[in-house]
Amino acid sequence: MLVFFICVLLFFIFLYKFLTAYGDFTLMSKKQPKREEIEDKVVWITGASRGIGEILAKQLASLGAKLIISARNEVELSRVRTQLKGKHAPDEVKILPLDLSSGEDSLRIAVEKAESFFPDSGVDYMIHNAAFERPKTSILDVTEEGLKATFDVNVFGTIALTKLLTPFMLKRGHGHFVVMSSAAGKTPAPGQAVYSASKYALNGYFHTLRSELCQKGIRVTVVCPGPIETSNNAGSKVPSEKRVSSERCAELTIIAATHGLKEAWISYQPVLAVMYLVQYMPSVGYWLMDKVGKNRVEAAEKKGNTYSLSLLFGKKKAT
């Protein structure tokens, strides 16, 4: 009888932890970033002019990183640099304007510049944070222009930059790619077909890259956030839509990278539960998303909650 009660107690403790989780259990077991893995290291961040990229820059600067910040908007990058504080910030922070859709020749020049900024070490961490995402829409409404724009930035540009930078890392015998993917790269994402496809592509490429090159010193951490509170949606009044803050997402990303995690999931429920179902019980997970799909697209069209459990039952809340 005692064993039974202990088992029941443990079950409810586990259930509580799962229902209140903000990420996968491996990630949650790592409480703090390893400062020694970041201090005095060169970290190059794309998409650093706003959102999670900007916050990553601030947190990494405070941990003593030497930063290279990139985005298309040089004015915004200058603004970010003035706000950075740390051992090497703001004076040593390098600004490198970058358009991932500009083609391989342009990206090659950017890589050469990045490698020259800190010639004693080169780039230690490459954080692929830049991304292109359109508003949620039906898969039938996807345009060729939208498809190309998304893949040019999220896939082709990111892969090209990686291919150009990797030889420098291999020559030094070490390097770490941190890839900001998405929960949409782990599960079906009704209303986000092209964005989801681009993130699935990133996941496949970078996990394969690690498998091929890990014994030569190349590490990869793929981060898959669910709904995140950013400057783009901070004013949203969608009922019951719970999002992880950008600050917490950035902190957990750094924790995952410095602890050498190969993949990390960042999300509250119910998205986290769906990720687990699709990963470990795919038939159930895909059945669940099939039930949700049509309702989620309709909720997005009405600017309602696209992460609500009510979508499973056809109840669509709109603002």
Coordinates of C-alpha atoms in Angstrom, one line a residue:
M1 CA 0.0 0.0 0.0
L2 CA 2.8 2.4 0.8
V3 CA 4.4 1.7 -2.5
F4 CA 1.1 2.5 -4.2
F5 CA 0.7 5.8 -2.5
I6 CA 4.4 6.7 -3.3
C7 CA 3.7 5.9 -7.0
V8 CA 0.5 8.0 -7.0
L9 CA 2.4 10.9 -5.4
L10 CA 5.2 10.7 -7.9
F11 CA 2.7 10.6 -10.7
F12 CA 1.0 13.8 -9.5
I13 CA 4.3 15.5 -9.0
F14 CA 5.3 14.6 -12.6
L15 CA 1.9 15.7 -13.9
Y16 CA 2.2 19.1 -12.2
K17 CA 5.7 19.6 -13.5
F18 CA 4.6 18.7 -17.0
L19 CA 1.5 21.0 -16.9
T20 CA 3.6 23.9 -15.6
A21 CA 6.6 23.2 -17.8
Y22 CA 8.2 25.9 -20.0
G23 CA 10.4 23.5 -22.0
D24 CA 11.5 20.0 -22.4
F25 CA 12.7 18.2 -19.2
T26 CA 16.3 18.0 -20.2
L27 CA 16.4 21.8 -20.7
M28 CA 14.6 22.4 -17.5
S29 CA 17.2 20.4 -15.6
K30 CA 19.8 22.9 -16.6
K31 CA 19.3 25.9 -14.3
Q32 CA 22.0 28.4 -15.3
P33 CA 24.1 29.2 -18.3
K34 CA 27.8 28.2 -18.1
R35 CA 29.5 31.6 -18.2
E36 CA 32.9 30.0 -18.9
E37 CA 31.5 28.7 -22.2
I38 CA 30.6 32.3 -23.3
E39 CA 33.1 34.7 -21.6
D40 CA 35.7 36.0 -24.1
K41 CA 34.2 33.9 -26.9
V42 CA 33.2 35.5 -30.3
V43 CA 29.5 35.2 -30.9
W44 CA 27.9 36.3 -34.2
I45 CA 24.2 36.9 -34.1
T46 CA 21.9 37.4 -37.1
G47 CA 18.6 39.1 -36.8
A48 CA 20.1 41.1 -33.9
S49 CA 18.3 44.4 -34.5
R50 CA 15.1 43.5 -32.6
G51 CA 13.2 40.8 -30.8
I52 CA 14.9 37.7 -29.5
G53 CA 18.1 38.6 -31.4
E54 CA 18.4 41.9 -29.6
I55 CA 17.8 40.3 -26.2
L56 CA 20.3 37.5 -27.0
A57 CA 22.9 40.2 -27.7
K58 CA 22.2 41.9 -24.3
Q59 CA 22.3 38.7 -22.3
L60 CA 25.5 37.5 -24.1
A61 CA 27.2 40.8 -23.6
S62 CA 26.5 40.7 -19.9
L63 CA 28.1 37.2 -19.8
G64 CA 31.3 38.6 -21.3
A65 CA 31.0 37.6 -25.0
K66 CA 32.7 39.4 -27.8
L67 CA 29.8 40.2 -30.1
I68 CA 29.2 40.6 -33.9
I69 CA 25.6 41.7 -34.5
S70 CA 24.0 41.5 -37.9
A71 CA 20.7 42.5 -39.5
R72 CA 19.6 44.4 -42.6
N73 CA 19.0 47.7 -40.6
E74 CA 22.3 49.2 -39.7
V75 CA 20.6 52.1 -37.8
E76 CA 18.8 49.7 -35.5
L77 CA 22.0 47.7 -35.0
S78 CA 23.7 50.9 -33.8
R79 CA 20.9 51.5 -31.4
V80 CA 21.3 48.0 -30.0
R81 CA 25.0 48.4 -29.6
T82 CA 24.6 51.5 -27.5
Q83 CA 22.4 49.5 -25.1
L84 CA 24.8 46.6 -24.6
K85 CA 26.8 46.4 -21.3
G86 CA 29.5 43.9 -20.5
K87 CA 33.2 43.1 -20.4
H88 CA 33.5 43.7 -24.1
A89 CA 30.5 46.0 -24.7
P90 CA 29.6 48.3 -26.1
D91 CA 33.1 49.5 -27.4
E92 CA 34.2 46.2 -28.8
V93 CA 30.9 45.2 -30.3
K94 CA 31.1 44.9 -34.1
I95 CA 28.3 45.8 -36.5
L96 CA 28.0 43.8 -39.7
P97 CA 25.0 44.6 -41.9
L98 CA 23.7 41.5 -43.5
D99 CA 20.9 40.4 -45.9
L100 CA 20.6 36.6 -45.9
S101 CA 18.8 36.8 -49.3
S102 CA 21.7 38.7 -51.0
G103 CA 23.4 35.7 -52.5
E104 CA 26.5 33.6 -51.8
D105 CA 29.0 36.2 -53.0
S106 CA 27.7 38.8 -50.6
L107 CA 27.6 36.3 -47.8
R108 CA 31.2 35.2 -48.5
I109 CA 32.3 38.8 -48.0
A110 CA 30.4 39.0 -44.7
V111 CA 32.0 35.8 -43.4
E112 CA 35.4 37.1 -44.2
K113 CA 34.7 40.3 -42.4
A114 CA 33.3 38.5 -39.4
E115 CA 36.4 36.3 -39.2
S116 CA 38.7 39.4 -39.4
F117 CA 37.1 41.3 -36.5
F118 CA 38.7 39.2 -33.8
P119 CA 41.7 37.6 -35.7
D120 CA 43.0 35.8 -32.6
S121 CA 40.0 33.6 -32.3
G122 CA 37.5 33.9 -35.2
V123 CA 33.9 33.1 -34.7
D124 CA 33.2 30.6 -31.9
Y125 CA 29.4 30.7 -31.9
M126 CA 27.2 31.4 -34.9
I127 CA 23.6 32.1 -33.7
H128 CA 21.2 31.8 -36.7
N129 CA 18.3 33.9 -35.4
A130 CA 17.2 35.9 -38.5
A131 CA 13.9 34.6 -39.9
F132 CA 11.2 35.6 -42.3
E133 CA 7.5 34.9 -41.4
R134 CA 4.3 35.9 -43.0
P135 CA 0.9 36.2 -41.2
K136 CA -0.9 32.9 -40.8
T137 CA -2.9 32.0 -43.9
S138 CA -4.4 29.0 -45.6
I139 CA -2.1 26.7 -47.5
L140 CA -4.1 27.4 -50.6
D141 CA -3.3 31.1 -50.3
V142 CA 0.5 30.7 -50.3
T143 CA 2.0 32.8 -53.1
E144 CA 5.2 32.1 -55.1
E145 CA 6.6 35.3 -53.8
G146 CA 6.0 34.4 -50.2
L147 CA 7.4 30.9 -50.7
K148 CA 10.6 32.3 -52.2
A149 CA 11.0 35.1 -49.6
T150 CA 10.7 32.7 -46.8
F151 CA 13.1 30.1 -48.1
D152 CA 15.6 32.6 -49.3
V153 CA 16.1 33.8 -45.7
N154 CA 15.2 30.9 -43.5
V155 CA 16.8 28.1 -45.5
F156 CA 19.0 29.1 -48.5
G157 CA 20.7 32.1 -46.9
T158 CA 21.2 30.4 -43.6
I159 CA 22.7 27.3 -45.2
A160 CA 24.9 29.3 -47.4
L161 CA 26.3 31.3 -44.5
T162 CA 26.9 28.1 -42.6
K163 CA 28.7 26.5 -45.5
L164 CA 31.0 29.5 -45.9
L165 CA 31.8 29.8 -42.2
T166 CA 32.2 26.1 -41.4
P167 CA 35.7 25.7 -43.0
F168 CA 37.1 28.4 -40.7
M169 CA 35.7 26.5 -37.7
L170 CA 37.1 23.2 -39.0
K171 CA 40.5 24.8 -39.4
R172 CA 40.5 25.8 -35.7
G173 CA 39.0 22.5 -34.6
H174 CA 35.9 24.0 -32.9
G175 CA 32.8 25.9 -33.6
H176 CA 29.1 26.0 -32.4
F177 CA 26.0 26.7 -34.5
V178 CA 22.9 27.7 -32.5
V179 CA 19.9 27.6 -34.7
M180 CA 16.6 29.3 -33.7
S181 CA 14.1 27.0 -35.3
S182 CA 10.5 26.6 -34.1
A183 CA 7.9 24.3 -32.7
A184 CA 6.6 24.6 -36.3
G185 CA 9.6 22.6 -37.3
K186 CA 8.6 19.7 -35.1
T187 CA 4.8 19.5 -35.5
P188 CA 2.3 20.4 -38.2
A189 CA 1.5 24.2 -38.0
P190 CA -1.8 24.9 -39.8
G191 CA -1.8 28.4 -41.2
Q192 CA 2.0 28.4 -41.4
A193 CA 2.7 25.8 -44.0
V194 CA 5.7 27.5 -45.7
Y195 CA 7.2 28.8 -42.5
S196 CA 6.9 25.3 -41.0
A197 CA 8.5 23.7 -44.1
S198 CA 11.4 26.1 -43.8
K199 CA 12.0 25.2 -40.2
Y200 CA 11.7 21.4 -40.9
A201 CA 14.4 22.0 -43.6
L202 CA 16.7 23.8 -41.1
N203 CA 16.2 21.0 -38.5
G204 CA 17.2 18.3 -41.0
Y205 CA 20.2 20.2 -42.3
F206 CA 21.7 21.1 -39.0
H207 CA 21.2 17.8 -37.3
T208 CA 22.9 16.2 -40.3
L209 CA 25.7 18.7 -40.2
R210 CA 26.4 17.8 -36.6
S211 CA 26.3 14.1 -37.3
E212 CA 28.9 14.6 -40.1
L213 CA 31.2 17.0 -38.3
C214 CA 30.8 16.6 -34.6
Q215 CA 34.0 14.5 -34.4
K216 CA 35.9 17.4 -36.0
G217 CA 34.8 19.8 -33.3
I218 CA 31.6 21.2 -34.7
R219 CA 28.6 21.4 -32.3
V220 CA 25.0 22.2 -33.1
T221 CA 22.1 23.3 -30.8
V222 CA 18.7 23.5 -32.5
V223 CA 16.2 25.5 -30.4
C224 CA 12.5 25.1 -31.1
P225 CA 10.4 27.8 -29.4
G226 CA 6.6 27.8 -29.4
P227 CA 4.6 31.0 -28.9
I228 CA 7.0 33.8 -27.8
E229 CA 6.1 37.2 -26.5
T230 CA 8.0 39.7 -28.8
S231 CA 7.8 43.3 -29.7
N232 CA 5.6 42.3 -32.7
N233 CA 2.8 40.8 -30.5
A234 CA 3.3 42.5 -27.1
G235 CA 0.1 44.4 -27.6
S236 CA -1.9 41.4 -28.5
K237 CA -5.2 41.1 -26.5
V238 CA -6.0 37.5 -27.7
P239 CA -7.7 35.8 -24.7
S240 CA -5.8 33.1 -22.9
E241 CA -2.8 33.1 -25.3
K242 CA 0.1 32.3 -22.9
R243 CA 3.5 33.0 -24.4
V244 CA 7.1 32.6 -23.0
S245 CA 8.7 36.0 -22.7
S246 CA 11.5 36.9 -25.1
E247 CA 13.9 37.4 -22.2
R248 CA 13.2 33.9 -20.9
C249 CA 13.5 32.4 -24.4
A250 CA 16.9 34.0 -24.9
E251 CA 18.1 32.9 -21.5
L252 CA 17.0 29.3 -22.1
T253 CA 18.7 29.4 -25.5
I254 CA 22.0 30.4 -23.9
I255 CA 21.5 27.7 -21.3
A256 CA 20.9 25.0 -24.0
A257 CA 23.9 26.1 -26.0
T258 CA 26.4 26.4 -23.1
H259 CA 25.3 22.9 -21.8
G260 CA 25.8 21.5 -25.3
L261 CA 22.2 20.3 -25.8
K262 CA 21.6 19.1 -29.3
E263 CA 18.0 20.2 -29.3
A264 CA 15.8 22.2 -26.9
W265 CA 12.1 22.9 -26.8
I266 CA 10.8 26.2 -25.3
S267 CA 7.0 26.5 -24.8
Y268 CA 4.1 26.4 -22.4
Q269 CA 1.2 24.0 -22.8
P270 CA -0.6 23.0 -24.9
V271 CA 2.1 23.4 -27.6
L272 CA 4.7 21.5 -25.5
A273 CA 2.4 18.5 -25.1
V274 CA 1.8 18.4 -28.9
M275 CA 5.5 18.4 -29.5
Y276 CA 5.9 15.4 -27.2
L277 CA 3.0 13.6 -28.8
V278 CA 4.3 14.0 -32.3
Q279 CA 7.8 13.0 -31.2
Y280 CA 6.9 9.9 -29.2
M281 CA 3.3 9.0 -30.3
P282 CA 3.1 10.3 -33.9
S283 CA -0.2 8.7 -34.8
V284 CA -1.9 10.4 -31.9
G285 CA -0.1 13.7 -32.4
Y286 CA -0.9 13.9 -36.1
W287 CA -4.6 12.9 -35.4
L288 CA -4.8 15.7 -32.9
M289 CA -3.4 18.3 -35.3
D290 CA -5.7 17.1 -38.0
K291 CA -8.6 17.9 -35.7
V292 CA -7.2 21.3 -35.0
G293 CA -6.1 22.3 -38.4
K294 CA -9.2 23.8 -40.1
N295 CA -10.2 25.6 -36.9
R296 CA -6.8 27.1 -36.3
V297 CA -6.7 28.6 -39.8
E298 CA -10.2 30.1 -39.2
A299 CA -9.1 31.4 -35.8
A300 CA -6.1 33.1 -37.4
E301 CA -8.3 34.8 -40.0
K302 CA -10.3 36.3 -37.1
K303 CA -7.1 37.2 -35.2
G304 CA -8.2 34.8 -32.4
N305 CA -6.2 32.5 -30.2
T306 CA -4.5 30.0 -32.4
Y307 CA -3.0 28.0 -29.5
S308 CA -6.2 27.3 -27.6
L309 CA -7.4 23.8 -26.6
S310 CA -10.9 24.9 -27.7
L311 CA -9.7 24.6 -31.3
L312 CA -9.9 20.8 -30.8
F313 CA -13.6 21.1 -30.2
G314 CA -14.4 23.7 -32.9
K315 CA -14.8 26.6 -30.5
K316 CA -13.0 29.5 -32.1
K317 CA -12.4 32.6 -30.0
A318 CA -11.8 35.8 -31.9
T319 CA -11.1 39.4 -30.7

